[in-house]
Structure formats: C-alpha cells, structure tokens
Amino acid sequence: MGRPAGVNGADTRRAVRKAAIERIFRHGFEAMNLRDLAADVNLRLGSLYNHVPQKQEFLAELLEDIMLELLQDFAQRMQGLRDPLERLLAFVRFHIEWHTARRQETFIGNMELRSLTREQYDRVIGLRKDYEAQVRAIVADGRKAGVWDVDDVRVTTLALLSLLTGVSAWYREGGRLRQERLIRIYQRLAVRMLGAG
C-alpha cells in the first residue's frame, strides 16, 4: 500500500504521529510494533521507515515536539499579561485545558522518559525546565510584588505543577464536573497555595 491519492507527506506524518501516540498510550513504547503502526495508517512497512527511520529517535522527537507545542501554546496564551495574579489564573486555566485535551500526550510524556537515551532524556527535560522556569517566574514575580507570600519559590512551583498535571489522569469530559467549574476550583486552590490576599 502506498500513500493514497491526494494525501501529502505532512498528512502522512500527522497520521503516523497520531497513531503512534495512541499505540504508545495503550501498550507502551517497548510494545509498539512498527508493522502494526504501519497497518494503522495504511502504509507498507518500508514506507513507514520514511517517517520512522529509528524507533527510539522517533520517540525522542515525539516527546520533544509535544513539549515545544506546549511552550508555544503557553507563550501565546500568556502574551500581554503582566499582573502576577492574572498570569497565575491564566496559567492554571491553560495548564488544565492543555493537559486534559492532550491526555495521551501527557501520559506518554511522563511515562516514556524511561525509554530515552541519556542525551534524548536531557533534551526533553531541558524543555520541561523551560516551562517550569516560566511558571517559577510567575510565582517569583508575585512574591516580589507582595501579591502572595511563599517560603520557597522553586518548591511552590513544583507543588503547583504536580497539583495541576494530576488532573489529566482522572478528569473526563462529560463527568461530574464541567471543565470550567474544575478550572475555577483549581484557580482558587492555586491562589490559596500561594497565600494570596
């Protein structure tokens, strides 16, 4: 099977990526069989190698791309915001919306770091640290401005990120809580955690 008529390389790459995310989410990276992945996107195994020449590097690129998308989306969402409290509330909203909309990516981004080489791991963790640094800047700026009082900016940042990322593991659209209500609950939790007046 070759590429269907009217389907370009970018479309095929997107389809391979989507199918790979679903397979890794369901079965884990080590159990992902490239022959099955090729079948998922109606490609010959040989054609799949144009998009996945090396399985482990493919995973590293996938995890890097997820982090780069997160950083880009976060930068767009925070653009023009200056007030620390406004930035905190926008961050909480963004983090919950992004991580619940991309549950599979969030899951594999946390679970499959173990499958990377040290160099690949360091690249992905470097991008995570960029995100963490931006959140830490919100916490630090709020403390400096006297908006809230925290004992340790770094520990508070890590606690805040852990609190929010955990939502993607249990939240289900159509469940007991509508997402907007959930976001407001977590915004209040974040404000209390930081001791905002």
PDB file of C-alpha atoms in Angstrom:
ATOM      1  CA  MET A   1       0.000   0.000   0.000  1.00  0.00           C
ATOM      2  CA  GLY A   2       1.395   3.364  -0.970  1.00  0.00           C
ATOM      3  CA  ARG A   3       0.185   6.764   0.027  1.00  0.00           C
ATOM      4  CA  PRO A   4      -3.464   7.306  -1.016  1.00  0.00           C
ATOM      5  CA  ALA A   5      -4.101   9.811  -3.804  1.00  0.00           C
ATOM      6  CA  GLY A   6      -4.441  13.367  -2.522  1.00  0.00           C
ATOM      7  CA  VAL A   7      -2.556  12.663   0.730  1.00  0.00           C
ATOM      8  CA  ASN A   8       0.739  14.525   1.103  1.00  0.00           C
ATOM      9  CA  GLY A   9       3.774  13.736   3.243  1.00  0.00           C
ATOM     10  CA  ALA A  10       2.741  16.148   6.012  1.00  0.00           C
ATOM     11  CA  ASP A  11      -0.664  14.464   6.262  1.00  0.00           C
ATOM     12  CA  THR A  12       1.036  11.075   6.474  1.00  0.00           C
ATOM     13  CA  ARG A  13       3.431  12.293   9.193  1.00  0.00           C
ATOM     14  CA  ARG A  14       0.472  13.623  11.209  1.00  0.00           C
ATOM     15  CA  ALA A  15      -1.364  10.314  10.812  1.00  0.00           C
ATOM     16  CA  VAL A  16       1.740   8.335  11.870  1.00  0.00           C
ATOM     17  CA  ARG A  17       2.228  10.597  14.884  1.00  0.00           C
ATOM     18  CA  LYS A  18      -1.432  10.302  15.956  1.00  0.00           C
ATOM     19  CA  ALA A  19      -1.421   6.511  15.563  1.00  0.00           C
ATOM     20  CA  ALA A  20       1.897   6.222  17.427  1.00  0.00           C
ATOM     21  CA  ILE A  21       0.612   8.307  20.332  1.00  0.00           C
ATOM     22  CA  GLU A  22      -2.463   6.082  20.622  1.00  0.00           C
ATOM     23  CA  ARG A  23      -0.375   2.882  20.432  1.00  0.00           C
ATOM     24  CA  ILE A  24       2.188   4.064  22.986  1.00  0.00           C
ATOM     25  CA  PHE A  25      -0.601   5.259  25.282  1.00  0.00           C
ATOM     26  CA  ARG A  26      -2.364   1.875  25.120  1.00  0.00           C
ATOM     27  CA  HIS A  27       0.560  -0.556  25.033  1.00  0.00           C
ATOM     28  CA  GLY A  28       3.729   1.343  25.990  1.00  0.00           C
ATOM     29  CA  PHE A  29       6.628   2.274  23.764  1.00  0.00           C
ATOM     30  CA  GLU A  30       8.512  -1.011  24.090  1.00  0.00           C
ATOM     31  CA  ALA A  31       5.449  -2.951  22.942  1.00  0.00           C
ATOM     32  CA  MET A  32       4.792  -0.686  19.938  1.00  0.00           C
ATOM     33  CA  ASN A  33       5.328  -2.811  16.843  1.00  0.00           C
ATOM     34  CA  LEU A  34       6.217  -0.862  13.696  1.00  0.00           C
ATOM     35  CA  ARG A  35       4.395  -3.369  11.483  1.00  0.00           C
ATOM     36  CA  ASP A  36       1.175  -2.704  13.435  1.00  0.00           C
ATOM     37  CA  LEU A  37       1.795   1.052  13.310  1.00  0.00           C
ATOM     38  CA  ALA A  38       2.204   0.862   9.523  1.00  0.00           C
ATOM     39  CA  ALA A  39      -1.096  -1.031   9.287  1.00  0.00           C
ATOM     40  CA  ASP A  40      -2.803   1.626  11.435  1.00  0.00           C
ATOM     41  CA  VAL A  41      -2.014   4.275   8.813  1.00  0.00           C
ATOM     42  CA  ASN A  42      -2.367   2.060   5.721  1.00  0.00           C
ATOM     43  CA  LEU A  43       1.323   2.107   4.822  1.00  0.00           C
ATOM     44  CA  ARG A  44       3.746  -0.597   3.807  1.00  0.00           C
ATOM     45  CA  LEU A  45       6.362  -1.199   6.484  1.00  0.00           C
ATOM     46  CA  GLY A  46       9.047   0.048   4.072  1.00  0.00           C
ATOM     47  CA  SER A  47       7.120   3.298   3.558  1.00  0.00           C
ATOM     48  CA  LEU A  48       6.766   3.783   7.314  1.00  0.00           C
ATOM     49  CA  TYR A  49      10.565   3.890   7.587  1.00  0.00           C
ATOM     50  CA  ASN A  50      10.465   7.198   5.679  1.00  0.00           C
ATOM     51  CA  HIS A  51       8.706   8.643   8.738  1.00  0.00           C
ATOM     52  CA  VAL A  52      10.117   6.396  11.473  1.00  0.00           C
ATOM     53  CA  PRO A  53      13.676   5.509  10.452  1.00  0.00           C
ATOM     54  CA  GLN A  54      14.700   4.690  14.029  1.00  0.00           C
ATOM     55  CA  LYS A  55      12.099   3.833  16.662  1.00  0.00           C
ATOM     56  CA  GLN A  56      13.808   5.313  19.720  1.00  0.00           C
ATOM     57  CA  GLU A  57      14.764   8.569  17.967  1.00  0.00           C
ATOM     58  CA  PHE A  58      11.145   8.791  16.775  1.00  0.00           C
ATOM     59  CA  LEU A  59      10.008   8.653  20.411  1.00  0.00           C
ATOM     60  CA  ALA A  60      12.533  11.343  21.394  1.00  0.00           C
ATOM     61  CA  GLU A  61      11.355  13.614  18.577  1.00  0.00           C
ATOM     62  CA  LEU A  62       7.741  12.954  19.508  1.00  0.00           C
ATOM     63  CA  LEU A  63       8.308  13.911  23.156  1.00  0.00           C
ATOM     64  CA  GLU A  64      10.311  16.984  22.126  1.00  0.00           C
ATOM     65  CA  ASP A  65       7.568  18.067  19.725  1.00  0.00           C
ATOM     66  CA  ILE A  66       4.953  17.735  22.465  1.00  0.00           C
ATOM     67  CA  MET A  67       6.997  19.963  24.761  1.00  0.00           C
ATOM     68  CA  LEU A  68       7.690  22.506  22.008  1.00  0.00           C
ATOM     69  CA  GLU A  69       3.954  22.696  21.265  1.00  0.00           C
ATOM     70  CA  LEU A  70       3.233  23.176  24.968  1.00  0.00           C
ATOM     71  CA  LEU A  71       5.773  26.005  25.189  1.00  0.00           C
ATOM     72  CA  GLN A  72       4.484  27.694  22.048  1.00  0.00           C
ATOM     73  CA  ASP A  73       0.845  27.465  23.146  1.00  0.00           C
ATOM     74  CA  PHE A  74       1.768  28.757  26.613  1.00  0.00           C
ATOM     75  CA  ALA A  75       3.657  31.746  25.175  1.00  0.00           C
ATOM     76  CA  GLN A  76       0.642  32.659  23.056  1.00  0.00           C
ATOM     77  CA  ARG A  77      -1.743  32.352  25.997  1.00  0.00           C
ATOM     78  CA  MET A  78       0.412  34.499  28.290  1.00  0.00           C
ATOM     79  CA  GLN A  79       1.167  37.185  25.731  1.00  0.00           C
ATOM     80  CA  GLY A  80       0.500  40.673  27.069  1.00  0.00           C
ATOM     81  CA  LEU A  81      -0.251  39.599  30.645  1.00  0.00           C
ATOM     82  CA  ARG A  82       1.747  41.485  33.289  1.00  0.00           C
ATOM     83  CA  ASP A  83      -0.084  41.264  36.625  1.00  0.00           C
ATOM     84  CA  PRO A  84       1.145  38.204  38.599  1.00  0.00           C
ATOM     85  CA  LEU A  85      -2.334  37.191  39.775  1.00  0.00           C
ATOM     86  CA  GLU A  86      -3.736  37.476  36.255  1.00  0.00           C
ATOM     87  CA  ARG A  87      -0.799  35.412  34.968  1.00  0.00           C
ATOM     88  CA  LEU A  88      -1.318  32.775  37.675  1.00  0.00           C
ATOM     89  CA  LEU A  89      -5.016  32.388  36.834  1.00  0.00           C
ATOM     90  CA  ALA A  90      -4.238  32.249  33.097  1.00  0.00           C
ATOM     91  CA  PHE A  91      -1.533  29.640  33.720  1.00  0.00           C
ATOM     92  CA  VAL A  92      -3.885  27.414  35.743  1.00  0.00           C
ATOM     93  CA  ARG A  93      -6.534  27.645  33.008  1.00  0.00           C
ATOM     94  CA  PHE A  94      -4.008  26.945  30.267  1.00  0.00           C
ATOM     95  CA  HIS A  95      -2.379  24.004  32.050  1.00  0.00           C
ATOM     96  CA  ILE A  96      -5.667  22.254  32.778  1.00  0.00           C
ATOM     97  CA  GLU A  97      -7.130  22.877  29.316  1.00  0.00           C
ATOM     98  CA  TRP A  98      -3.959  21.751  27.522  1.00  0.00           C
ATOM     99  CA  HIS A  99      -3.297  18.664  29.641  1.00  0.00           C
ATOM    100  CA  THR A 100      -6.898  17.423  29.636  1.00  0.00           C
ATOM    101  CA  ALA A 101      -7.246  17.973  25.882  1.00  0.00           C
ATOM    102  CA  ARG A 102      -3.970  16.088  25.324  1.00  0.00           C
ATOM    103  CA  ARG A 103      -4.232  13.343  27.932  1.00  0.00           C
ATOM    104  CA  GLN A 104      -2.453  10.733  25.828  1.00  0.00           C
ATOM    105  CA  GLU A 105       0.490  13.026  25.082  1.00  0.00           C
ATOM    106  CA  THR A 106       0.696  13.999  28.767  1.00  0.00           C
ATOM    107  CA  PHE A 107       0.704  10.351  29.826  1.00  0.00           C
ATOM    108  CA  ILE A 108       3.402   9.215  27.411  1.00  0.00           C
ATOM    109  CA  GLY A 109       5.400  12.381  28.102  1.00  0.00           C
ATOM    110  CA  ASN A 110       5.615  11.310  31.738  1.00  0.00           C
ATOM    111  CA  MET A 111       5.830   7.524  31.375  1.00  0.00           C
ATOM    112  CA  GLU A 112       8.148   7.113  28.407  1.00  0.00           C
ATOM    113  CA  LEU A 113      11.053   9.274  29.546  1.00  0.00           C
ATOM    114  CA  ARG A 114      12.459   5.950  30.782  1.00  0.00           C
ATOM    115  CA  SER A 115      12.754   4.737  27.171  1.00  0.00           C
ATOM    116  CA  LEU A 116      15.092   7.549  26.094  1.00  0.00           C
ATOM    117  CA  THR A 117      18.873   7.587  25.960  1.00  0.00           C
ATOM    118  CA  ARG A 118      20.588   9.977  28.384  1.00  0.00           C
ATOM    119  CA  GLU A 119      21.100  12.567  25.608  1.00  0.00           C
ATOM    120  CA  GLN A 120      17.473  12.331  24.444  1.00  0.00           C
ATOM    121  CA  TYR A 121      16.252  12.485  28.041  1.00  0.00           C
ATOM    122  CA  ASP A 122      18.312  15.620  28.687  1.00  0.00           C
ATOM    123  CA  ARG A 123      16.826  17.342  25.609  1.00  0.00           C
ATOM    124  CA  VAL A 124      13.243  16.658  26.681  1.00  0.00           C
ATOM    125  CA  ILE A 125      13.908  17.534  30.323  1.00  0.00           C
ATOM    126  CA  GLY A 126      15.551  20.771  29.179  1.00  0.00           C
ATOM    127  CA  LEU A 127      12.269  21.785  27.521  1.00  0.00           C
ATOM    128  CA  ARG A 128      10.339  20.826  30.650  1.00  0.00           C
ATOM    129  CA  LYS A 129      12.670  23.017  32.670  1.00  0.00           C
ATOM    130  CA  ASP A 130      11.911  25.916  30.313  1.00  0.00           C
ATOM    131  CA  TYR A 131       8.207  25.540  31.107  1.00  0.00           C
ATOM    132  CA  GLU A 132       8.913  25.189  34.818  1.00  0.00           C
ATOM    133  CA  ALA A 133      11.067  28.339  34.706  1.00  0.00           C
ATOM    134  CA  GLN A 134       8.213  30.332  33.212  1.00  0.00           C
ATOM    135  CA  VAL A 135       5.851  29.172  35.948  1.00  0.00           C
ATOM    136  CA  ARG A 136       8.521  29.862  38.554  1.00  0.00           C
ATOM    137  CA  ALA A 137       8.795  33.430  37.196  1.00  0.00           C
ATOM    138  CA  ILE A 138       5.066  33.927  37.860  1.00  0.00           C
ATOM    139  CA  VAL A 139       5.475  32.730  41.447  1.00  0.00           C
ATOM    140  CA  ALA A 140       8.622  34.819  41.981  1.00  0.00           C
ATOM    141  CA  ASP A 141       7.117  37.973  40.452  1.00  0.00           C
ATOM    142  CA  GLY A 142       4.041  37.664  42.663  1.00  0.00           C
ATOM    143  CA  ARG A 143       6.180  37.291  45.757  1.00  0.00           C
ATOM    144  CA  LYS A 144       8.335  40.266  44.773  1.00  0.00           C
ATOM    145  CA  ALA A 145       5.230  42.404  44.166  1.00  0.00           C
ATOM    146  CA  GLY A 146       3.759  41.353  47.522  1.00  0.00           C
ATOM    147  CA  VAL A 147       0.753  39.673  45.900  1.00  0.00           C
ATOM    148  CA  TRP A 148       1.449  36.437  47.804  1.00  0.00           C
ATOM    149  CA  ASP A 149       3.891  35.062  50.291  1.00  0.00           C
ATOM    150  CA  VAL A 150       5.673  31.754  49.687  1.00  0.00           C
ATOM    151  CA  ASP A 151       8.530  30.211  51.666  1.00  0.00           C
ATOM    152  CA  ASP A 152      10.353  28.741  48.679  1.00  0.00           C
ATOM    153  CA  VAL A 153       9.615  29.731  45.062  1.00  0.00           C
ATOM    154  CA  ARG A 154      11.028  26.549  43.497  1.00  0.00           C
ATOM    155  CA  VAL A 155       9.252  24.132  45.842  1.00  0.00           C
ATOM    156  CA  THR A 156       5.991  26.050  45.449  1.00  0.00           C
ATOM    157  CA  THR A 157       6.345  25.936  41.652  1.00  0.00           C
ATOM    158  CA  LEU A 158       6.910  22.166  41.657  1.00  0.00           C
ATOM    159  CA  ALA A 159       3.958  21.633  44.014  1.00  0.00           C
ATOM    160  CA  LEU A 160       1.726  23.753  41.782  1.00  0.00           C
ATOM    161  CA  LEU A 161       2.766  21.860  38.641  1.00  0.00           C
ATOM    162  CA  SER A 162       2.215  18.485  40.340  1.00  0.00           C
ATOM    163  CA  LEU A 163      -1.212  19.544  41.563  1.00  0.00           C
ATOM    164  CA  LEU A 164      -2.320  20.661  38.099  1.00  0.00           C
ATOM    165  CA  THR A 165      -0.766  17.912  35.983  1.00  0.00           C
ATOM    166  CA  GLY A 166      -2.503  15.249  38.055  1.00  0.00           C
ATOM    167  CA  VAL A 167      -5.877  16.431  36.713  1.00  0.00           C
ATOM    168  CA  SER A 168      -5.180  14.825  33.325  1.00  0.00           C
ATOM    169  CA  ALA A 169      -5.056  11.376  34.962  1.00  0.00           C
ATOM    170  CA  TRP A 170      -8.620  11.446  36.274  1.00  0.00           C
ATOM    171  CA  TYR A 171     -10.647  14.196  34.580  1.00  0.00           C
ATOM    172  CA  ARG A 172     -13.140  13.007  31.964  1.00  0.00           C
ATOM    173  CA  GLU A 173     -15.208  15.267  29.760  1.00  0.00           C
ATOM    174  CA  GLY A 174     -18.879  14.625  30.451  1.00  0.00           C
ATOM    175  CA  GLY A 175     -18.136  13.577  34.035  1.00  0.00           C
ATOM    176  CA  ARG A 176     -19.481  15.092  37.240  1.00  0.00           C
ATOM    177  CA  LEU A 177     -17.557  18.363  36.878  1.00  0.00           C
ATOM    178  CA  ARG A 178     -17.714  20.626  33.878  1.00  0.00           C
ATOM    179  CA  GLN A 179     -14.238  21.794  32.894  1.00  0.00           C
ATOM    180  CA  GLU A 180     -14.990  25.455  33.607  1.00  0.00           C
ATOM    181  CA  ARG A 181     -16.004  24.641  37.180  1.00  0.00           C
ATOM    182  CA  LEU A 182     -12.933  22.459  37.592  1.00  0.00           C
ATOM    183  CA  ILE A 183     -10.680  25.286  36.400  1.00  0.00           C
ATOM    184  CA  ARG A 184     -12.234  27.717  38.880  1.00  0.00           C
ATOM    185  CA  ILE A 185     -11.757  25.246  41.734  1.00  0.00           C
ATOM    186  CA  TYR A 186      -8.095  24.810  40.821  1.00  0.00           C
ATOM    187  CA  GLN A 187      -7.586  28.542  40.406  1.00  0.00           C
ATOM    188  CA  ARG A 188      -8.838  29.037  43.973  1.00  0.00           C
ATOM    189  CA  LEU A 189      -6.592  26.193  45.181  1.00  0.00           C
ATOM    190  CA  ALA A 190      -3.588  27.805  43.489  1.00  0.00           C
ATOM    191  CA  VAL A 191      -4.361  31.227  44.997  1.00  0.00           C
ATOM    192  CA  ARG A 192      -4.674  29.663  48.454  1.00  0.00           C
ATOM    193  CA  MET A 193      -1.499  27.630  47.997  1.00  0.00           C
ATOM    194  CA  LEU A 194       0.427  30.801  47.249  1.00  0.00           C
ATOM    195  CA  GLY A 195      -1.150  32.648  50.172  1.00  0.00           C
ATOM    196  CA  ALA A 196      -2.566  35.455  48.046  1.00  0.00           C
ATOM    197  CA  GLY A 197      -4.537  38.015  49.998  1.00  0.00           C
TER     198      GLY A 197
END
